[in-house]
Amino acid sequence: MADKLRTQQELERLQAKYIGTGHPDTTSWEWKTNIFRDTYSSIIGHPPHAAYLALAQNEPVAKVRAQLIRKMVQPCGPPPPREGEEPMRLP
């Protein structure tokens, strides 16, 4: 019983420390957004990966890097409306 409690406390501590690990109230949109942002930042942070992606797209590395940074703003589109709210509209 103590092991189960200790495991649960450790999980809660990790979830509080690292935002991307999620929690029981994490929506699928939030989870997907975290995954996409982690992926984009990993590609940007590893120059050989960025170079490979640039080569595959036949674009300069700087342009691909800028595109990935722009995608990090809203990688999965606008957030879904919550209960009692109107959906967000893009201008």
mmCIF file of C-alpha atoms in Angstrom:
data_model
loop_
_atom_site.group_PDB
_atom_site.id
_atom_site.type_symbol
_atom_site.label_atom_id
_atom_site.label_comp_id
_atom_site.label_asym_id
_atom_site.label_seq_id
_atom_site.Cartn_x
_atom_site.Cartn_y
_atom_site.Cartn_z
ATOM 1 C CA MET A 1 0.000 0.000 0.000
ATOM 2 C CA ALA A 2 2.842 2.395 0.815
ATOM 3 C CA ASP A 3 4.456 1.690 -2.570
ATOM 4 C CA LYS A 4 1.262 2.624 -4.376
ATOM 5 C CA LEU A 5 0.998 5.891 -2.433
ATOM 6 C CA ARG A 6 4.681 6.672 -3.017
ATOM 7 C CA THR A 7 4.266 5.993 -6.745
ATOM 8 C CA GLN A 8 1.239 8.297 -6.935
ATOM 9 C CA GLN A 9 3.102 11.073 -5.071
ATOM 10 C CA GLU A 10 6.085 10.722 -7.414
ATOM 11 C CA LEU A 11 3.802 10.951 -10.448
ATOM 12 C CA GLU A 12 2.138 14.093 -9.089
ATOM 13 C CA ARG A 13 5.551 15.632 -8.375
ATOM 14 C CA LEU A 14 6.718 14.951 -11.936
ATOM 15 C CA GLN A 15 3.500 16.320 -13.402
ATOM 16 C CA ALA A 16 3.907 19.536 -11.414
ATOM 17 C CA LYS A 17 7.570 19.863 -12.433
ATOM 18 C CA TYR A 18 7.219 19.050 -16.146
ATOM 19 C CA ILE A 19 4.241 20.611 -17.919
ATOM 20 C CA GLY A 20 4.273 18.206 -20.872
ATOM 21 C CA THR A 21 3.694 15.106 -18.743
ATOM 22 C CA GLY A 22 0.030 15.959 -18.394
ATOM 23 C CA HIS A 23 -2.418 15.271 -15.590
ATOM 24 C CA PRO A 24 -5.915 13.784 -15.315
ATOM 25 C CA ASP A 25 -7.524 17.023 -16.551
ATOM 26 C CA THR A 26 -5.317 17.364 -19.646
ATOM 27 C CA THR A 27 -7.404 17.546 -22.809
ATOM 28 C CA SER A 28 -6.405 15.777 -25.995
ATOM 29 C CA TRP A 29 -5.800 19.176 -27.638
ATOM 30 C CA GLU A 30 -3.350 20.174 -24.866
ATOM 31 C CA TRP A 31 -1.588 16.822 -25.087
ATOM 32 C CA LYS A 32 -1.252 17.014 -28.883
ATOM 33 C CA THR A 33 -0.004 20.604 -28.644
ATOM 34 C CA ASN A 34 2.709 19.570 -26.170
ATOM 35 C CA ILE A 35 3.777 16.678 -28.412
ATOM 36 C CA PHE A 36 3.993 18.859 -31.520
ATOM 37 C CA ARG A 37 5.921 21.602 -29.704
ATOM 38 C CA ASP A 38 8.354 19.067 -28.259
ATOM 39 C CA THR A 39 8.896 17.584 -31.715
ATOM 40 C CA TYR A 40 9.431 20.956 -33.394
ATOM 41 C CA SER A 41 11.821 22.151 -30.696
ATOM 42 C CA SER A 42 13.768 18.898 -30.940
ATOM 43 C CA ILE A 43 14.151 19.287 -34.706
ATOM 44 C CA ILE A 44 15.212 22.918 -34.309
ATOM 45 C CA GLY A 45 17.642 22.050 -31.528
ATOM 46 C CA HIS A 46 19.408 19.307 -33.505
ATOM 47 C CA PRO A 47 20.996 20.871 -36.628
ATOM 48 C CA PRO A 48 21.395 17.539 -38.479
ATOM 49 C CA HIS A 49 17.644 16.890 -38.129
ATOM 50 C CA ALA A 50 16.842 20.388 -39.363
ATOM 51 C CA ALA A 51 19.242 19.917 -42.293
ATOM 52 C CA TYR A 52 17.622 16.586 -43.183
ATOM 53 C CA LEU A 53 14.136 18.135 -43.100
ATOM 54 C CA ALA A 54 15.352 21.077 -45.204
ATOM 55 C CA LEU A 55 16.868 18.700 -47.729
ATOM 56 C CA ALA A 56 13.643 16.683 -47.922
ATOM 57 C CA GLN A 57 11.628 19.865 -48.508
ATOM 58 C CA ASN A 58 14.250 21.358 -50.855
ATOM 59 C CA GLU A 59 14.297 24.560 -48.781
ATOM 60 C CA PRO A 60 17.069 26.454 -46.976
ATOM 61 C CA VAL A 61 17.664 25.372 -43.374
ATOM 62 C CA ALA A 62 16.936 28.893 -42.084
ATOM 63 C CA LYS A 63 13.539 28.930 -43.813
ATOM 64 C CA VAL A 64 12.593 25.506 -42.417
ATOM 65 C CA ARG A 65 13.698 26.597 -38.942
ATOM 66 C CA ALA A 66 11.564 29.756 -39.188
ATOM 67 C CA GLN A 67 8.564 27.704 -40.360
ATOM 68 C CA LEU A 68 8.903 25.335 -37.412
ATOM 69 C CA ILE A 69 9.142 28.232 -34.959
ATOM 70 C CA ARG A 70 5.978 29.766 -36.465
ATOM 71 C CA LYS A 71 4.175 26.419 -36.200
ATOM 72 C CA MET A 72 4.978 26.260 -32.482
ATOM 73 C CA VAL A 73 2.542 29.114 -31.788
ATOM 74 C CA GLN A 74 -0.551 26.997 -32.457
ATOM 75 C CA PRO A 75 0.552 23.616 -33.791
ATOM 76 C CA CYS A 76 -2.929 22.073 -33.567
ATOM 77 C CA GLY A 77 -4.975 25.143 -34.428
ATOM 78 C CA PRO A 78 -7.004 27.239 -32.010
ATOM 79 C CA PRO A 79 -8.075 25.600 -28.757
ATOM 80 C CA PRO A 80 -11.513 23.989 -28.736
ATOM 81 C CA PRO A 81 -14.234 25.952 -26.963
ATOM 82 C CA ARG A 82 -14.850 25.063 -23.346
ATOM 83 C CA GLU A 83 -18.296 24.531 -21.954
ATOM 84 C CA GLY A 84 -20.178 27.817 -21.829
ATOM 85 C CA GLU A 85 -17.722 29.679 -24.105
ATOM 86 C CA GLU A 86 -18.028 30.740 -27.710
ATOM 87 C CA PRO A 87 -15.458 29.314 -30.143
ATOM 88 C CA MET A 88 -12.425 31.495 -30.879
ATOM 89 C CA ARG A 89 -12.438 33.089 -34.305
ATOM 90 C CA LEU A 90 -9.279 33.971 -36.150
ATOM 91 C CA PRO A 91 -9.259 37.415 -37.817
#
